[in-house]
Short mmCIF file of C-alpha atoms in Angstrom, two decimals:
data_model
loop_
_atom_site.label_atom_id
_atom_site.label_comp_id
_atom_site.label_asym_id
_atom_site.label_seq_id
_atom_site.Cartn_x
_atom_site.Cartn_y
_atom_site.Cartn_z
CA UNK A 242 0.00 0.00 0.00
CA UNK A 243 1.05 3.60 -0.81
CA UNK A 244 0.09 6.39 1.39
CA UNK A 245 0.39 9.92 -0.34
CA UNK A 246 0.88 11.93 3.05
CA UNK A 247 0.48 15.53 1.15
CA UNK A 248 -3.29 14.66 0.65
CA UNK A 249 -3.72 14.55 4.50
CA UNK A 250 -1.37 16.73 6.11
CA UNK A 251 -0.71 19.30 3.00
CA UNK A 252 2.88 20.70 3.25
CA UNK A 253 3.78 21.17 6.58
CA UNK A 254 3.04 17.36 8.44
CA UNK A 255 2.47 18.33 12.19
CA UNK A 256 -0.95 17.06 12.93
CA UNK A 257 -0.83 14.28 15.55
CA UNK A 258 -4.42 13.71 15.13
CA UNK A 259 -4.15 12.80 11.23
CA UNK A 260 -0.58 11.14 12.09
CA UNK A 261 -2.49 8.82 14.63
CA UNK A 262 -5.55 8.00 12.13
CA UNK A 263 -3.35 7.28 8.86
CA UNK A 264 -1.53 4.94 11.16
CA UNK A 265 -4.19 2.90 13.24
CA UNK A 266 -6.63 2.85 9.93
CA UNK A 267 -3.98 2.65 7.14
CA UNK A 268 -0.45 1.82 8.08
CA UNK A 269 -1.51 -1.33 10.77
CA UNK A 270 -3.46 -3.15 8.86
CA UNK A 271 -1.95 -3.13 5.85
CA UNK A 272 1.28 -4.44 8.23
CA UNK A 273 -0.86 -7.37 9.47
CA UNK A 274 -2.03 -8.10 6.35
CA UNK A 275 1.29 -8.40 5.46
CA UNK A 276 1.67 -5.99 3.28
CA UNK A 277 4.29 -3.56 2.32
CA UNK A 278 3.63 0.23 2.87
CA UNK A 279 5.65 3.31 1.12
CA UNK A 280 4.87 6.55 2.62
CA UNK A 281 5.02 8.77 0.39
CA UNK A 282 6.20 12.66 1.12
CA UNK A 283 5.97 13.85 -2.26
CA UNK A 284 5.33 17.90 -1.92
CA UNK A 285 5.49 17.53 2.15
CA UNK A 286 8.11 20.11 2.82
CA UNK A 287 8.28 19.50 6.30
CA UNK A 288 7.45 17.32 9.70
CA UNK A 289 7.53 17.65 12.69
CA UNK A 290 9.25 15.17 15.35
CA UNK A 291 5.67 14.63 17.20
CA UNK A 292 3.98 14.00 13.69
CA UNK A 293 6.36 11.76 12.80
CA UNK A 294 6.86 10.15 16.34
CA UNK A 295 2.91 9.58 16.43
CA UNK A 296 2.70 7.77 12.46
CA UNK A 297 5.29 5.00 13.33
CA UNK A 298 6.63 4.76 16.92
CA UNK A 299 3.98 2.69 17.94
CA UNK A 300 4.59 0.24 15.31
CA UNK A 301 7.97 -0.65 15.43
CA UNK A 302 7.41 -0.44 19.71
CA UNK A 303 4.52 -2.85 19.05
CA UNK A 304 6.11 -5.32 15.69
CA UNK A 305 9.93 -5.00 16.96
CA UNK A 306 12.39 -2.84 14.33
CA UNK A 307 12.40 -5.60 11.92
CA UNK A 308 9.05 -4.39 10.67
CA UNK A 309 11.08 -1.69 8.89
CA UNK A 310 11.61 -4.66 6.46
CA UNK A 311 8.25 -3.84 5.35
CA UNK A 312 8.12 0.05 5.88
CA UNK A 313 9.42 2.82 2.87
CA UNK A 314 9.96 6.42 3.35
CA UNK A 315 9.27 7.75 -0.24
CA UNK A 316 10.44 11.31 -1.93
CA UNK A 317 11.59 12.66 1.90
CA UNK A 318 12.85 16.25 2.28
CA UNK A 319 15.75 16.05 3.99
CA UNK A 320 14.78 17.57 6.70
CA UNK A 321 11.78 14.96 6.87
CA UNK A 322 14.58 12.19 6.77
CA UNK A 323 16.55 13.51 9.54
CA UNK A 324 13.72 13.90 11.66
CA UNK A 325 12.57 9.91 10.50
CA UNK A 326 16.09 8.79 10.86
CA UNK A 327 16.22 10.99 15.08
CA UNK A 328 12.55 8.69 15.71
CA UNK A 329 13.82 5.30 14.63
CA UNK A 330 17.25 5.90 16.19
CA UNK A 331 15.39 6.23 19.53
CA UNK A 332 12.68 3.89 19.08
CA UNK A 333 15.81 1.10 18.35
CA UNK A 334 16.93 2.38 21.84
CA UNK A 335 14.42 1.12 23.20
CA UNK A 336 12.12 -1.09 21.66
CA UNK B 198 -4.16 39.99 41.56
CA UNK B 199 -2.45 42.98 40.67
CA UNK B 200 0.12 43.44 37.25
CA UNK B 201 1.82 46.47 35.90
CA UNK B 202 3.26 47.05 33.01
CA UNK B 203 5.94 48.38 33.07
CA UNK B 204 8.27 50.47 31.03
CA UNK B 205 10.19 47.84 29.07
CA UNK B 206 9.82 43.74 29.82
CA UNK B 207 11.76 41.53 27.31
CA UNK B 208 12.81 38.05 28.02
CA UNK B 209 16.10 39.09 29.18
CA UNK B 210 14.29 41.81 31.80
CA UNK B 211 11.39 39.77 32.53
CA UNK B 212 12.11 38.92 35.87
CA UNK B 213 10.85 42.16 38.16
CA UNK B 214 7.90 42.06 36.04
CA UNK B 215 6.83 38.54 36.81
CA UNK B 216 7.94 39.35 40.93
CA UNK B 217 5.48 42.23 40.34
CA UNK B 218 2.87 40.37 39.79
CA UNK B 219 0.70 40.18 42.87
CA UNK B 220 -1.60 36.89 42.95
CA UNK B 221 -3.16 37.71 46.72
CA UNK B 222 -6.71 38.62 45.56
CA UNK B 223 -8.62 36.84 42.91
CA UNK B 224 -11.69 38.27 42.88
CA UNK B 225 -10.31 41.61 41.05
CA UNK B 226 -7.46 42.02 38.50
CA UNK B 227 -6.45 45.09 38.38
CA UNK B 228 -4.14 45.98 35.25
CA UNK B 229 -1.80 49.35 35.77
CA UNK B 230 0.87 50.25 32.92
CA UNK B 231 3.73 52.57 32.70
CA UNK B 232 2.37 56.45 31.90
CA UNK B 233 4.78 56.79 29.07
CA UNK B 234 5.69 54.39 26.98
CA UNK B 235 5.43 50.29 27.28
CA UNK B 236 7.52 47.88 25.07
CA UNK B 237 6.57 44.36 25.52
CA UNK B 238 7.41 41.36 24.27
CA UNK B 239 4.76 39.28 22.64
CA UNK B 240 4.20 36.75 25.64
CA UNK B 241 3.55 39.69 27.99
CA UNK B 242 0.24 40.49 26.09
CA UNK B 243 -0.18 36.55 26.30
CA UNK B 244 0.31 36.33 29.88
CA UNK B 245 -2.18 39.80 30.16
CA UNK B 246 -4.87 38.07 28.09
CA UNK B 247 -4.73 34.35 29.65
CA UNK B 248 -5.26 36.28 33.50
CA UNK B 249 -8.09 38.55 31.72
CA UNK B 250 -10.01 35.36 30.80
CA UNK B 251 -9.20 33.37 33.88
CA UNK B 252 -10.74 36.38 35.80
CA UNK B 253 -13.75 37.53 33.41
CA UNK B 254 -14.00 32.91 33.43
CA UNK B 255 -14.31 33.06 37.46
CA UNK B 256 -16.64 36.23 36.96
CA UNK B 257 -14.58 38.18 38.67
CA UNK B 258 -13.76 42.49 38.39
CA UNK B 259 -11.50 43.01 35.26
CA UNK B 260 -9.93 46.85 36.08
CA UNK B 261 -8.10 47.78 33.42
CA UNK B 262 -6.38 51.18 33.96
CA UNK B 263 -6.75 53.54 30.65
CA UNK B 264 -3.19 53.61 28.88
CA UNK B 265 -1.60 56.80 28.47
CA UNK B 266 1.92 55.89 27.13
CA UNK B 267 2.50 57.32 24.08
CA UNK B 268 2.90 53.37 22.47
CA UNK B 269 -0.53 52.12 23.80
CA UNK B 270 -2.10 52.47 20.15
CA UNK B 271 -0.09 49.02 19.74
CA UNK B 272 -1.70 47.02 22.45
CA UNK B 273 -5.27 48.25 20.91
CA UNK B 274 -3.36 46.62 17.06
CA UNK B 275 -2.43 43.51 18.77
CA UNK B 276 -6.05 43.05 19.84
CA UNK B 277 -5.50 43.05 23.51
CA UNK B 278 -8.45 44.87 25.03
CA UNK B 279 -10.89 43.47 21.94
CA UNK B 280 -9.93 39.69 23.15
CA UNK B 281 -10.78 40.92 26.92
CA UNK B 282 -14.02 42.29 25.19
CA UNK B 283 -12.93 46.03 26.92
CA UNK B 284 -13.44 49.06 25.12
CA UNK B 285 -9.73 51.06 25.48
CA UNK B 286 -11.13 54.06 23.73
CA UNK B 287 -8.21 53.99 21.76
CA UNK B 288 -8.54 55.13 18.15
CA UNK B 289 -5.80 53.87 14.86
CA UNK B 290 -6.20 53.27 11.62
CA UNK B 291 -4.96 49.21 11.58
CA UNK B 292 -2.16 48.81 8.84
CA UNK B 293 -1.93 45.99 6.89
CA UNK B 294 -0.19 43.83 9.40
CA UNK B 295 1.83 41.84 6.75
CA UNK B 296 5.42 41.43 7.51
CA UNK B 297 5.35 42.42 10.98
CA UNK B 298 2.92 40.63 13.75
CA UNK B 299 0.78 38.40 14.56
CA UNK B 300 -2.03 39.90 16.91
CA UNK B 301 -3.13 37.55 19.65
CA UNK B 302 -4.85 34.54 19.26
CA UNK B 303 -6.90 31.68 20.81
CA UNK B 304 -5.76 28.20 19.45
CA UNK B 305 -8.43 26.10 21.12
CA UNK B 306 -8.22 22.75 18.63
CA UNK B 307 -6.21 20.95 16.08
CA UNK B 308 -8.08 22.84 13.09
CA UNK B 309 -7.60 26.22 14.37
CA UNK B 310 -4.24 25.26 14.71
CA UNK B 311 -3.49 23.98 10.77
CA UNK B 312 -5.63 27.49 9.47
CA UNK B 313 -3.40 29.54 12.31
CA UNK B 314 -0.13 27.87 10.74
CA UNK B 315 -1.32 28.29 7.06
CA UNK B 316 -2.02 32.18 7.50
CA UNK B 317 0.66 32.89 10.19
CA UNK B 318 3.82 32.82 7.97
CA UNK B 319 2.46 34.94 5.02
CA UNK B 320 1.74 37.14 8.00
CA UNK B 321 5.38 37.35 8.84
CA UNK B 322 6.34 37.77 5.14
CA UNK B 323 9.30 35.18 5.83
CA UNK B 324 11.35 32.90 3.66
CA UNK B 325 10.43 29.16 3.78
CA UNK B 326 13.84 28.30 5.32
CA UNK B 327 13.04 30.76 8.15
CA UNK B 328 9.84 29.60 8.11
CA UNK B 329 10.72 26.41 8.60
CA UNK B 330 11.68 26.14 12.78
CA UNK B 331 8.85 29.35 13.52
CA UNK B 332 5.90 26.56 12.36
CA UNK B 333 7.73 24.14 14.27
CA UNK B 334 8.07 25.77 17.38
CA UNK B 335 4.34 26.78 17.22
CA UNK B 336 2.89 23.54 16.43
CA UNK B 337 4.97 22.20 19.36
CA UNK B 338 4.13 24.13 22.02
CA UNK B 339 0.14 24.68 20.80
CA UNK B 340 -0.26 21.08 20.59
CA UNK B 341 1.84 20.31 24.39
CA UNK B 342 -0.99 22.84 25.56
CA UNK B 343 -3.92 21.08 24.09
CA UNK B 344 -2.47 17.52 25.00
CA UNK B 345 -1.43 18.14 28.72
CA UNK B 346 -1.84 21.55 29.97
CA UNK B 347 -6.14 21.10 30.13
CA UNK B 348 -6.66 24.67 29.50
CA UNK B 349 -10.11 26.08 29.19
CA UNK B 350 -9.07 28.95 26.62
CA UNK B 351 -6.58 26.70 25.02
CA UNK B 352 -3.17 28.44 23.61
CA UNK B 353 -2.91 31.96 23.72
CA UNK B 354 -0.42 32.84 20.80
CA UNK B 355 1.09 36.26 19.23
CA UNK B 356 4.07 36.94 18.05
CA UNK B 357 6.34 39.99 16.14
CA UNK B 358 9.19 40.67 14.05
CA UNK B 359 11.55 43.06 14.60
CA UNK B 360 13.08 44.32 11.55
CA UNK B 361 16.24 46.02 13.13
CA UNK B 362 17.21 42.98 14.88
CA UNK B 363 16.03 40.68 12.19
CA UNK B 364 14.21 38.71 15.31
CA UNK B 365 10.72 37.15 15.86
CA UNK B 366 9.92 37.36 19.06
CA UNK B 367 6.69 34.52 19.89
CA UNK B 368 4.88 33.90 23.36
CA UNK B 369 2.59 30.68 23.68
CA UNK B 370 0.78 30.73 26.98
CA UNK B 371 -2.28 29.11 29.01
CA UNK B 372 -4.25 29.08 32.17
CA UNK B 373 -4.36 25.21 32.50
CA UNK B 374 -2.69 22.97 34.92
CA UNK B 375 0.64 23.49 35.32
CA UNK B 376 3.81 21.85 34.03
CA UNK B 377 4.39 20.21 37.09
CA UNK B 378 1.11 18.63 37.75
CA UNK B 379 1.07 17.32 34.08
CA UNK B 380 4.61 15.60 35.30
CA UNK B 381 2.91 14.38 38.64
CA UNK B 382 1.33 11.15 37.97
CA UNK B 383 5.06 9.35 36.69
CA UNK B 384 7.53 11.63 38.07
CA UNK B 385 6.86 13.23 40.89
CA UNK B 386 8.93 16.05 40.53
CA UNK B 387 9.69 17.52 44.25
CA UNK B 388 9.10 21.31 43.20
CA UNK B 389 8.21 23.48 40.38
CA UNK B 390 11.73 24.20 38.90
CA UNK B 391 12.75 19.99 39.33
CA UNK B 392 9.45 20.17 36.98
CA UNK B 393 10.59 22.61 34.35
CA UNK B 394 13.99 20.92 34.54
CA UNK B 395 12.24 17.66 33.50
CA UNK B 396 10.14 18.84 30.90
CA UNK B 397 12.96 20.36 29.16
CA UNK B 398 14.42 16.98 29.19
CA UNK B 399 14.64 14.92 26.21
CA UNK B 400 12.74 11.65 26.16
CA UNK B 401 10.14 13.13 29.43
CA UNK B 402 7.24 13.04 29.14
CA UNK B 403 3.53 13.48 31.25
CA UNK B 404 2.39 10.15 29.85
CA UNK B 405 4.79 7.61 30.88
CA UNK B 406 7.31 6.60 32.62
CA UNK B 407 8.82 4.82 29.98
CA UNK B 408 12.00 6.94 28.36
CA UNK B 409 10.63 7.43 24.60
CA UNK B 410 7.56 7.90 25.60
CA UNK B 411 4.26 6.83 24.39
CA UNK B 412 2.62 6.01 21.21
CA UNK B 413 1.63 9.82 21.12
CA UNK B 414 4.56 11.48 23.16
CA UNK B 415 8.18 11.10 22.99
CA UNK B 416 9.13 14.07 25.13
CA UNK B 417 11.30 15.80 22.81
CA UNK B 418 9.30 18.92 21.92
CA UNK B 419 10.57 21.49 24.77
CA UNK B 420 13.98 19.81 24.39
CA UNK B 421 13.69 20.62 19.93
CA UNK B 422 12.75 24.80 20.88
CA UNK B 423 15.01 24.96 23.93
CA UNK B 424 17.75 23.87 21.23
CA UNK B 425 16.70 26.19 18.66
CA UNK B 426 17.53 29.13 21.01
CA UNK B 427 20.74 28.04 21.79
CA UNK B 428 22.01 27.59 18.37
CA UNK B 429 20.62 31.10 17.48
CA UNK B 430 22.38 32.06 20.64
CA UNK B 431 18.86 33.60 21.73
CA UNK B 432 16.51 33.69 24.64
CA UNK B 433 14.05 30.89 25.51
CA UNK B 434 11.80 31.21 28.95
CA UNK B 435 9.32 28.76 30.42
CA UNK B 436 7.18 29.81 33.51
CA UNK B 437 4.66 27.50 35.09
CA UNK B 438 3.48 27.30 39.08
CA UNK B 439 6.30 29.24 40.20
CA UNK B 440 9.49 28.65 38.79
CA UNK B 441 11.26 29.84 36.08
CA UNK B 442 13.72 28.47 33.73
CA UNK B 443 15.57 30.86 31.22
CA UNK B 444 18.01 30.05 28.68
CA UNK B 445 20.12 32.70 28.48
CA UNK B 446 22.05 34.18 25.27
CA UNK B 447 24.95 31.69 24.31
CA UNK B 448 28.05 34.15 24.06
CA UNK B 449 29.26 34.93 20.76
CA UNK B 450 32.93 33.76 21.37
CA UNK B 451 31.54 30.73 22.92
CA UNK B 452 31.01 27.62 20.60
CA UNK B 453 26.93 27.05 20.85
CA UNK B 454 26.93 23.12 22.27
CA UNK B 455 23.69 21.39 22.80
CA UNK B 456 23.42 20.00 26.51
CA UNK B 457 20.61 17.34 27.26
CA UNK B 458 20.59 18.52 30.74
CA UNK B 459 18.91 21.55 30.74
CA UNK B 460 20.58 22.58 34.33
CA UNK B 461 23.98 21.99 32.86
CA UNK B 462 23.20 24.75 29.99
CA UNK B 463 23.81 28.56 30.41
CA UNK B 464 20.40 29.31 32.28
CA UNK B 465 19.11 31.31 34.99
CA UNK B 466 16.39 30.03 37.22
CA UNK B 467 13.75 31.40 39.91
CA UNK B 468 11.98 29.13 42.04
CA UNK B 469 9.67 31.04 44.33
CA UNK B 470 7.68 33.04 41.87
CA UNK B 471 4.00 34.33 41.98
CA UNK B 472 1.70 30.88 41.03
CA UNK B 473 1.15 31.09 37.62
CA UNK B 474 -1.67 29.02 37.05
CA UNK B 475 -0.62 27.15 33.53
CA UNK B 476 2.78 27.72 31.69
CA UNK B 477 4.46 30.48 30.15
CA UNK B 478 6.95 29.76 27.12
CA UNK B 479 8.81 32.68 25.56
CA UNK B 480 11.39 32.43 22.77
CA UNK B 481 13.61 34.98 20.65
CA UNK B 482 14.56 33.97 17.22
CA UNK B 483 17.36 36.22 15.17
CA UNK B 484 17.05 35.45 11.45
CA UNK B 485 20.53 36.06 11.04
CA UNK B 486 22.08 33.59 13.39
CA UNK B 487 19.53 30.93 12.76
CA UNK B 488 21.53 27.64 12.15
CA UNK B 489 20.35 25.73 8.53
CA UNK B 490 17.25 23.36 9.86
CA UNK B 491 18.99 20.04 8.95
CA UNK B 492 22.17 20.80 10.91
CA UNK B 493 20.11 21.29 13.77
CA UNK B 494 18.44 18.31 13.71
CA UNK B 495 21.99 16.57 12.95
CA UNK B 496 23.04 18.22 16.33
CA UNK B 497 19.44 17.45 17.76
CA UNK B 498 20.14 13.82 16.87
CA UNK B 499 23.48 13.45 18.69
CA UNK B 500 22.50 15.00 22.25
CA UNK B 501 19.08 13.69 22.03
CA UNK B 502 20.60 10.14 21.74
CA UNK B 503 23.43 10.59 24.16
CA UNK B 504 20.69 12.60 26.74
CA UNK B 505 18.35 8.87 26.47
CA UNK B 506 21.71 6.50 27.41
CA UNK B 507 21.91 8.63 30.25
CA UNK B 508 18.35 8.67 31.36
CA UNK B 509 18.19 4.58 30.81
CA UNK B 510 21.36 4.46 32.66
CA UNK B 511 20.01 5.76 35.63
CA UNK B 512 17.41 3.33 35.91
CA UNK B 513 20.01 0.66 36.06
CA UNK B 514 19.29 -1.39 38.65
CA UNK B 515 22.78 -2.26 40.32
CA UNK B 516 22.82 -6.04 42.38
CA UNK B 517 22.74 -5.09 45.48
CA UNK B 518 25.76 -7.21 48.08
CA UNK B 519 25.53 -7.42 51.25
#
């Protein structure tokens, strides 16, 4: 499954609300499905760490990090792949 | 409660202003300025308008002295006294406020928050890259308000640029419960300043115990703003039951070095304040100074990383021989 983020969250991705509803209605069931899932930044300029922290913390706590098998960060800003790369760094600490 | 305001309060000066502040009698605020002029900075008309609607929200007398400094015509523009619903009697012509301010604002929900966002930075007239940590710091400290701080008017928000300095200058503030009760439940910090030491902590957080955090918190968002002051070698201030932390200026000559402690930074700190019913967070942004975004969060990354070991590592439990 793809997941075109700019369609929810428009340029600037900060809203925990949407974060939390693309991930509990899109991004874990697709996972227990088995399924692949690319999310996709295209045109999102920026993130912030809470937005980010609240689409996929709670997947790798709940899978393990080896569900990152399965997991794509597509067309990422680089500042939206620093602030991806800070989450999963911590979330390796201590999952 | 009595407040005055007086001649000149910036971050940096903020302190007899907030000592000023008498909190004895709640059933009147009484509001008294300085007779001839009054320059503020933003999160002193924030901290004005969140006691206003605490006391007009308790029904209590509002006195609000008339203004006669020469500069009150700007408290009328930043929509002070029309959020307190008083009637200053003072008269402008309102500019096109474009490229300097943003007036005051109630944030109450996550949808006034994404419209505030989307009109604030044509507002400020400011280049994406600058841009780019003002939204940030916003959206983190508007959404820590309407996640933990339980505040019946929500975020109180305004903000200016100063074109001399090449600063913006933004105040987020509400009348909700307090930094340290949010931290009470997990933490138990022992007074208001171990509180505001906590908070600023990276990987703390109101909902768990647990270093990262929850599924919704990781505790990083103070920790992200306190750091963007102290690469731009500007002020930050948070103010909640009555301490106060304040970040102050990195000197120039100094190399600007992230700390995960915030009590090992360069900070100055009050811990017998007048209550302040909520928190208080002030921050100073120059333009000029304002490290590239990415090579924050490279920095961000490092401390944020080494800050966590240390937390975990003082929840190892040792064997204990006897």
């Amino acid at each position: 499954m793809e997941i075109k983020l700019y369609e929810y969250v428009g340029t600037f991705a900060e809203n925990k609300d949407i974060a939390k509803d693309i991930r509990i209605n899109k991004i874990i069931p697709s996972l227990e499905n088995s399924e692949e899932i690319t999310l996709d930044f295209d045109k999102v300029k920026s993130a912030t760490q809470s937005f980010v922290h609240a689409l996929i913390s709670d997947v790798i706590r709940k899978n393990g990090i080896k569900i990152l098998d399965r997991v794509y960060f597509k067309n990422c800003s680089d500042t939206i792949k620093k602030i991806i790369e800070i989450v999963i760094e911590y979330m390796q600490d201590h999952s | 409660m009595k407040i005055h305001l007086s001649n000149s309060v910036w971050i940096g000066n903020i302190d007899p202003f907030i000592h000023s502040f008498d909190t004895s009698n709640d059933k009147i605020l009484e509001i008294t300025s300085h007779k001839k002029w009054v320059s503020v900075h933003p999160v002193v008309l924030c901290m004005i308008t969140g006691l206003g609607l605490f006391i007009r929200r308790k029904k209590a007398e509002l006195s609000f002295e008339k203004m006669e400094a020469t500069s009150r015509h700007y408290f009328e523009r930043m929509g002070l006294f029309k959020i307190l619903g008083l009637d200053s009697g003072i008269k402008i012509t309102p500019h096109e406020s474009a490229g300097r301010f943003i007036p005051l604002q109630l944030i109450t929900n996550s949808s006034n928050l994404d419209d505030f966002i989307c009109e604030m930075i044509p507002m400020l007239h400011l280049q994406p890259e600058q841009a780019e940590p003002i939204k940030y710091i916003i959206s983190e400290l508007v959404r820590n308000v309407f996640e933990h701080a339980s505040a019946p008017d929500g975020a109180i928000v305004c903000a200016q640029y100063y074109k001399k300095s090449n600063t913006i200058r933004i105040g987020v503030v509400d009348t909700g419960v307090g930094i340290r009760h949010t931290l009470e439940r997990f933490y138990h910090p022992k007074d208001d300043l171990n509180a505001l030491a906590l908070a600023l902590t990276p990987g703390i957080t109101g909902t768990t115990t647990k270093i990262g955090g929850t599924e919704a918190n990781a505790g990083a968002g103070l920790f992200f703003i306190k750091s963007l002051a102290k690469i731009s070698r500007d002020f930050f201030m948070i103010y909640s039951g009555k301490a106060m932390y304040k970040l102050l200026k990195n000197p120039k000559n100094k190399q600007a070095k992230l700390i995960s402690d915030p009590l090992k930074d360069h900070f100055s700190s009050e811990a017998n304040l007048p209550f302040w019913n909520g928190t208080v967070v002030a921050i100073d942004l120059c333009l000029n100074n304002t490290l590239n975004f990415n090579e924050l969060l490279d920095l961000i990354r490092k401390v944020y990383r080494e800050g966590r070991k240390q937390q975990t590592k003082l929840r190892y439990k040792k064997p204990q021989f006897i």
